[in-house]
Short mmCIF file of C-alpha atoms in Angstrom, two decimals:
data_model
loop_
_atom_site.label_atom_id
_atom_site.label_comp_id
_atom_site.label_asym_id
_atom_site.label_seq_id
_atom_site.Cartn_x
_atom_site.Cartn_y
_atom_site.Cartn_z
CA MET A 1 0.01 0.31 -0.18
CA SER A 2 1.04 3.60 -0.53
CA GLY A 3 2.27 6.27 1.48
CA ASP A 4 -1.08 7.35 2.32
CA TRP A 5 -1.96 4.15 4.37
CA PRO A 6 -3.35 5.39 8.00
CA HIS A 7 -0.92 5.01 10.76
CA GLY A 8 -2.01 1.93 13.21
CA TYR A 9 -4.01 0.22 10.55
CA GLY A 10 -2.85 -3.64 9.24
CA TYR A 11 -3.62 -5.22 6.10
CA LEU A 12 -4.11 -8.66 5.41
CA PRO A 13 -4.85 -9.45 1.73
CA LEU A 14 -5.95 -13.01 1.09
CA GLY A 15 -6.67 -15.46 -1.97
CA GLU A 16 -9.57 -17.61 -2.01
CA VAL A 17 -11.52 -17.59 0.84
CA THR A 18 -15.48 -18.36 2.03
CA SER A 19 -15.69 -14.50 2.97
CA THR A 20 -13.86 -12.02 4.88
CA LEU A 21 -16.19 -11.55 7.31
CA ASP A 22 -15.16 -15.63 8.45
CA GLU A 23 -11.89 -14.70 7.93
CA ALA A 24 -12.11 -11.61 10.28
CA ARG A 25 -13.68 -13.97 12.64
CA ALA A 26 -10.95 -16.21 12.99
CA ARG A 27 -7.98 -14.08 13.13
CA VAL A 28 -9.08 -11.50 15.37
CA GLY A 29 -6.80 -12.83 18.24
CA GLU A 30 -4.11 -12.07 15.74
CA MET A 31 -4.53 -8.34 15.36
CA SER A 32 -3.39 -5.95 18.11
CA GLY A 33 -5.12 -3.17 16.61
CA PRO A 34 -7.65 -1.84 13.47
CA THR A 35 -7.16 -4.23 10.32
CA TRP A 36 -8.39 -4.63 7.00
CA ILE A 37 -8.68 -7.77 4.94
CA THR A 38 -9.54 -8.40 1.38
CA ALA A 39 -9.88 -11.61 -0.43
CA THR A 40 -9.48 -12.03 -4.49
CA HIS A 41 -12.49 -14.22 -4.23
CA GLN A 42 -15.01 -15.29 -1.84
CA THR A 43 -17.16 -18.70 -2.15
CA ALA A 44 -19.76 -17.49 0.69
CA ALA A 45 -20.22 -13.85 0.78
CA ARG A 46 -23.03 -12.86 2.76
CA GLY A 47 -24.97 -9.07 3.52
CA ARG A 48 -27.46 -8.32 5.80
CA ARG A 49 -29.75 -10.88 7.62
CA GLY A 50 -27.73 -13.93 6.06
CA ARG A 51 -28.39 -12.69 2.60
CA PRO A 52 -25.93 -14.17 -0.55
CA TRP A 53 -23.74 -11.27 -1.44
CA SER A 54 -22.58 -11.63 -5.41
CA ASN A 55 -19.11 -10.18 -5.53
CA PRO A 56 -18.17 -10.49 -9.16
CA ALA A 57 -14.36 -10.07 -10.11
CA GLY A 58 -13.09 -6.54 -10.37
CA ASN A 59 -15.58 -5.42 -7.67
CA PHE A 60 -14.54 -5.06 -3.90
CA ALA A 61 -15.13 -7.02 -0.98
CA GLY A 62 -13.37 -6.29 2.53
CA THR A 63 -13.61 -6.73 6.11
CA LEU A 64 -12.33 -4.14 8.44
CA VAL A 65 -11.68 -5.74 12.04
CA LEU A 66 -12.04 -3.30 15.03
CA PRO A 67 -10.80 -4.89 18.00
CA ASN A 68 -10.92 -4.17 21.53
CA LEU A 69 -14.74 -2.24 20.98
CA THR A 70 -16.90 -2.99 23.87
CA ASP A 71 -19.82 -0.26 23.86
CA PRO A 72 -22.57 -1.93 21.58
CA ALA A 73 -24.02 1.69 21.22
CA SER A 74 -21.15 3.42 19.85
CA ALA A 75 -20.31 0.18 17.63
CA ALA A 76 -23.90 0.62 15.79
CA LEU A 77 -22.52 4.13 14.97
CA ARG A 78 -19.65 2.84 12.92
CA SER A 79 -22.15 2.00 9.85
CA PHE A 80 -22.62 6.13 9.51
CA THR A 81 -18.60 6.62 9.62
CA THR A 82 -18.29 3.82 7.34
CA ALA A 83 -21.41 5.06 4.82
CA LEU A 84 -19.08 8.78 4.90
CA ALA A 85 -15.86 7.20 4.09
CA LEU A 86 -17.40 5.16 1.08
CA ASP A 87 -18.87 8.35 0.04
CA GLU A 88 -15.13 10.59 0.81
CA ALA A 89 -13.44 7.71 -1.18
CA LEU A 90 -15.71 7.62 -4.10
CA THR A 91 -15.70 11.78 -4.53
CA THR A 92 -12.26 11.28 -4.38
CA LEU A 93 -11.94 8.81 -7.12
CA THR A 94 -14.75 10.23 -9.55
CA GLY A 95 -14.84 14.48 -8.80
CA ARG A 96 -18.44 13.73 -8.90
CA PRO A 97 -20.25 14.27 -5.01
CA GLU A 98 -23.68 15.06 -6.37
CA ALA A 99 -24.00 11.59 -7.77
CA PHE A 100 -23.75 9.77 -4.57
CA ALA A 101 -26.15 9.45 -1.68
CA LEU A 102 -26.36 7.70 1.52
CA LYS A 103 -29.52 5.58 2.39
CA TRP A 104 -29.78 4.72 5.95
CA PRO A 105 -28.84 2.40 7.59
CA ASN A 106 -25.76 1.18 5.48
CA ASP A 107 -25.88 1.71 1.47
CA VAL A 108 -24.62 4.41 -0.84
CA LEU A 109 -26.17 4.59 -3.70
CA LEU A 110 -24.92 6.11 -7.34
CA ASN A 111 -27.40 8.44 -9.30
CA GLY A 112 -30.52 6.75 -7.12
CA SER A 113 -29.42 2.93 -7.61
CA LYS A 114 -27.27 0.70 -4.86
CA LEU A 115 -23.56 1.06 -5.61
CA ALA A 116 -22.44 -0.45 -2.11
CA GLY A 117 -23.13 -1.87 1.36
CA ILE A 118 -22.36 -2.22 4.74
CA LEU A 119 -22.91 -5.13 7.25
CA LEU A 120 -22.01 -4.62 10.66
CA GLU A 121 -21.25 -8.06 12.62
CA SER A 122 -20.52 -8.21 16.76
CA LEU A 123 -17.48 -10.14 17.98
CA THR A 124 -18.66 -11.28 21.39
CA GLU A 125 -17.04 -13.50 24.34
CA ARG A 126 -19.49 -14.90 27.00
CA GLY A 127 -22.24 -12.62 25.99
CA HIS A 128 -19.88 -9.49 26.00
CA LEU A 129 -18.90 -7.34 23.10
CA THR A 130 -15.16 -7.53 22.03
CA GLY A 131 -14.88 -5.96 18.88
CA LEU A 132 -16.62 -4.99 15.54
CA VAL A 133 -16.14 -6.33 12.12
CA ILE A 134 -17.49 -4.35 8.91
CA GLY A 135 -17.91 -6.15 5.72
CA ILE A 136 -17.97 -4.00 2.77
CA GLY A 137 -19.03 -4.57 -0.70
CA VAL A 138 -18.89 -2.25 -3.76
CA ASN A 139 -19.67 -2.53 -7.13
CA LEU A 140 -16.47 -1.37 -8.95
CA ALA A 141 -16.92 -3.45 -12.08
CA SER A 142 -19.97 -4.72 -12.28
CA ALA A 143 -23.34 -4.85 -10.84
CA PRO A 144 -25.29 -8.20 -9.58
CA ASP A 145 -28.20 -9.80 -11.16
CA PRO A 146 -31.71 -7.47 -10.01
CA CYS A 147 -33.38 -10.68 -10.12
CA ALA A 148 -32.69 -11.72 -6.93
CA LEU A 149 -34.03 -8.79 -5.30
CA GLU A 150 -36.55 -8.59 -2.97
CA PRO A 151 -39.88 -6.51 -4.30
CA GLY A 152 -39.25 -2.72 -3.71
CA ALA A 153 -35.44 -2.88 -3.38
CA LEU A 154 -33.55 -0.43 -5.29
CA ALA A 155 -31.89 -1.90 -8.68
CA PRO A 156 -27.77 -2.27 -7.94
CA VAL A 157 -25.27 -0.21 -10.30
CA SER A 158 -22.03 -0.26 -10.97
CA LEU A 159 -19.12 2.71 -10.73
CA MET A 160 -17.57 1.64 -14.11
CA GLY A 161 -21.11 1.37 -15.92
CA GLU A 162 -22.42 4.57 -14.51
CA THR A 163 -19.57 6.30 -14.71
CA GLY A 164 -17.13 4.67 -17.32
CA LEU A 165 -14.32 4.67 -14.69
CA SER A 166 -12.42 2.16 -14.37
CA VAL A 167 -11.15 1.58 -10.55
CA THR A 168 -9.25 -1.48 -9.21
CA PRO A 169 -9.94 -2.68 -5.87
CA ASP A 170 -6.36 -1.64 -4.63
CA ASP A 171 -7.10 1.48 -5.83
CA PHE A 172 -10.31 1.81 -3.56
CA LEU A 173 -9.15 0.69 -0.76
CA GLU A 174 -6.03 3.18 -1.25
CA ALA A 175 -8.62 5.58 -1.16
CA LEU A 176 -11.05 4.38 1.52
CA ALA A 177 -9.04 3.28 4.67
CA PRO A 178 -7.72 6.80 5.16
CA ALA A 179 -10.49 8.30 4.54
CA PHE A 180 -12.35 5.69 7.42
CA ALA A 181 -9.52 6.62 9.61
CA ARG A 182 -9.93 10.27 9.54
CA TRP A 183 -13.41 9.74 10.04
CA GLU A 184 -13.66 7.05 13.06
CA ALA A 185 -10.58 9.78 14.40
CA GLN A 186 -13.53 12.31 14.49
CA LEU A 187 -16.15 10.07 15.94
CA ARG A 188 -13.92 9.04 19.00
CA GLN A 189 -12.56 12.57 19.68
CA TYR A 190 -15.92 14.45 19.14
CA GLY A 191 -18.58 11.63 19.41
CA PHE A 192 -21.59 11.17 17.16
CA ALA A 193 -22.96 15.15 16.47
CA PRO A 194 -20.65 15.83 13.77
CA ILE A 195 -20.95 12.52 12.14
CA ARG A 196 -24.45 12.54 12.41
CA THR A 197 -24.39 16.32 10.90
CA ALA A 198 -22.10 14.88 8.05
CA TRP A 199 -24.41 12.27 7.50
CA LEU A 200 -27.45 14.02 7.15
CA ALA A 201 -25.94 16.52 4.53
CA ARG A 202 -25.28 13.44 2.37
CA ALA A 203 -28.45 11.50 2.82
CA ALA A 204 -31.32 10.46 0.40
CA ARG A 205 -34.54 10.97 0.98
CA ILE A 206 -34.96 13.60 3.42
CA GLY A 207 -38.25 14.84 3.95
CA GLU A 208 -39.85 12.16 1.20
CA THR A 209 -42.29 9.17 2.07
CA VAL A 210 -40.14 6.02 2.73
CA THR A 211 -40.89 2.60 4.13
CA ALA A 212 -39.13 0.80 6.78
CA ARG A 213 -39.81 -3.10 7.48
CA LEU A 214 -38.99 -4.81 10.61
CA PRO A 215 -39.44 -8.33 11.52
CA GLY A 216 -43.39 -8.53 11.44
CA ASP A 217 -43.71 -4.53 10.70
CA GLU A 218 -43.88 -2.05 8.07
CA ILE A 219 -43.87 1.22 8.62
CA THR A 220 -44.60 4.20 6.37
CA GLY A 221 -43.66 7.70 7.25
CA THR A 222 -42.14 10.96 6.04
CA PHE A 223 -38.18 10.71 6.65
CA ARG A 224 -37.13 13.48 9.34
CA THR A 225 -34.00 13.10 10.52
CA VAL A 226 -31.86 10.32 12.23
CA ASP A 227 -31.67 10.82 16.10
CA GLU A 228 -28.96 11.10 18.43
CA ALA A 229 -27.99 7.54 18.94
CA GLY A 230 -28.66 6.96 15.07
CA HIS A 231 -31.94 5.81 14.85
CA LEU A 232 -34.31 6.34 11.60
CA VAL A 233 -37.05 8.83 12.62
CA LEU A 234 -40.18 9.12 10.34
CA SER A 235 -43.27 11.20 11.32
CA THR A 236 -46.47 9.26 10.75
CA PRO A 237 -50.50 9.25 11.10
CA LYS A 238 -49.79 7.96 14.58
CA GLY A 239 -46.97 10.03 15.50
CA GLU A 240 -43.16 9.92 15.16
CA ARG A 241 -41.48 6.77 14.71
CA ALA A 242 -37.98 6.03 16.00
CA ILE A 243 -36.40 3.20 14.07
CA ALA A 244 -33.50 1.20 15.76
CA ALA A 245 -33.01 -1.34 12.82
CA GLY A 246 -34.80 -2.28 9.54
CA ASP A 247 -34.77 -2.30 5.89
CA VAL A 248 -36.17 1.24 4.10
CA PHE A 249 -37.90 1.29 0.42
CA PHE A 250 -38.39 4.36 -1.71
#
């Protein structure tokens, strides 16, 4: 990696693996600090709620391991720092900030369609949080087949398909890693408030009607804000609802 690689962050490039998330869990005991893991091919990559994650050649797939993270509330906020880091890296590489937007809780959009996804998984020992792994997938070269999407989900797009720009996974990580380190340092030093402000400035569909799907429930309302805990706030006919986790559909 280049001289811009963030101080204190490790890097572990691998060949074929089941998933970088699995490797993170298996290797976290070897890590003394934050570590990026990438792989040339994943045979069982996964997304949110255990869904398969398509990872064609040329796309970015990696996991960042944050060991020694013990506060569940702050761990959940890494979806925002990661999204902001992705947005910064993409803007740096393309020079097109207006093309990208952030979709709660864990997606990055390009021209209104899904370009990247984030998955947070906790590391626990005896029921206590000991660390966090952050899985990241970005459609740099190609987008997966939209046929497997659930109804109402945004169609996937690729950076190459939408912009004509060719960015390798290694080049993308060189932009992403320092961007994440900067947002992580800001969160640790100043708390969530500046992260929340920055995320809201890049958020998709504020002031518009969206639907949040939860296990056993579906809530439709106007997307007002994200609160101080990172929850999605919707105005509904029954009043304001703060949603901690769910899938959002436009």
